Amino acid sequence: MRERIQQAPRDLLASVLAVIAPLDRWTEKEQTQAEVETFIMDQVFLSLPESPYTPQDKADVAQLV
């Protein structure tokens, strides 16, 4: 489990970079920002195990990203 938790941020970064790479000025468009935020939330919830992380812990981590 420890390796999975350590690998999660690296995988998340790679995934986010792949999503935003083809987008032109994505930070200026609210819809695109929302899509990227949703993608990050989905990835955080999928990558972190249920225990010891609560749904609120995962939401907090996703917000930090």
CSV table of C-alpha atoms in Angstrom, one decimal:
chain,number,residue,atom,x,y,z
A,1,MET,CA,0.0,0.0,0.0
A,2,ARG,CA,2.9,2.4,0.8
A,3,GLU,CA,4.2,2.1,-2.8
A,4,ARG,CA,0.7,2.8,-4.2
A,5,ILE,CA,0.4,6.0,-2.0
A,6,GLN,CA,3.9,7.2,-3.1
A,7,GLN,CA,3.2,6.5,-6.7
A,8,ALA,CA,-0.2,8.4,-6.7
A,9,PRO,CA,1.2,11.9,-6.9
A,10,ARG,CA,3.6,11.0,-9.8
A,11,ASP,CA,0.7,9.4,-11.7
A,12,LEU,CA,-1.6,12.3,-11.0
A,13,LEU,CA,1.0,14.8,-12.3
A,14,ALA,CA,1.6,12.9,-15.4
A,15,SER,CA,-2.2,12.5,-16.0
A,16,VAL,CA,-2.9,16.2,-15.4
A,17,LEU,CA,0.0,17.3,-17.7
A,18,ALA,CA,-1.4,15.0,-20.4
A,19,VAL,CA,-4.9,16.5,-20.1
A,20,ILE,CA,-3.8,20.1,-20.1
A,21,ALA,CA,-1.0,19.8,-22.7
A,22,PRO,CA,-3.3,20.1,-25.8
A,23,LEU,CA,-5.5,22.9,-24.2
A,24,ASP,CA,-4.9,26.4,-25.2
A,25,ARG,CA,-4.8,28.9,-22.3
A,26,TRP,CA,-7.0,26.6,-20.2
A,27,THR,CA,-6.5,28.7,-17.1
A,28,GLU,CA,-8.5,31.5,-18.7
A,29,LYS,CA,-11.6,29.5,-19.4
A,30,GLU,CA,-13.9,28.7,-16.5
A,31,GLN,CA,-15.4,25.6,-18.2
A,32,THR,CA,-11.9,24.2,-18.9
A,33,GLN,CA,-10.8,24.9,-15.4
A,34,ALA,CA,-13.8,23.0,-14.1
A,35,GLU,CA,-13.1,20.1,-16.3
A,36,VAL,CA,-9.5,19.9,-15.1
A,37,GLU,CA,-10.7,20.2,-11.5
A,38,THR,CA,-13.1,17.4,-12.0
A,39,PHE,CA,-10.4,15.2,-13.6
A,40,ILE,CA,-8.1,15.8,-10.6
A,41,MET,CA,-10.9,14.9,-8.2
A,42,ASP,CA,-11.7,11.7,-10.1
A,43,GLN,CA,-8.0,10.8,-10.1
A,44,VAL,CA,-7.5,11.4,-6.4
A,45,PHE,CA,-10.5,9.4,-5.5
A,46,LEU,CA,-9.4,6.5,-7.7
A,47,SER,CA,-5.8,6.5,-6.7
A,48,LEU,CA,-5.9,6.8,-2.9
A,49,PRO,CA,-7.2,3.8,-0.9
A,50,GLU,CA,-10.3,4.1,1.3
A,51,SER,CA,-8.5,3.4,4.4
A,52,PRO,CA,-6.9,5.4,6.0
A,53,TYR,CA,-8.2,8.2,3.7
A,54,THR,CA,-11.8,9.5,4.2
A,55,PRO,CA,-13.7,11.1,1.3
A,56,GLN,CA,-13.1,14.5,3.0
A,57,ASP,CA,-9.3,13.8,3.1
A,58,LYS,CA,-9.4,13.0,-0.6
A,59,ALA,CA,-11.4,16.2,-1.4
A,60,ASP,CA,-8.9,18.3,0.6
A,61,VAL,CA,-6.0,16.8,-1.3
A,62,ALA,CA,-7.7,17.4,-4.6
A,63,GLN,CA,-8.4,21.0,-3.7
A,64,LEU,CA,-4.7,21.5,-2.9
A,65,VAL,CA,-3.7,20.2,-6.3
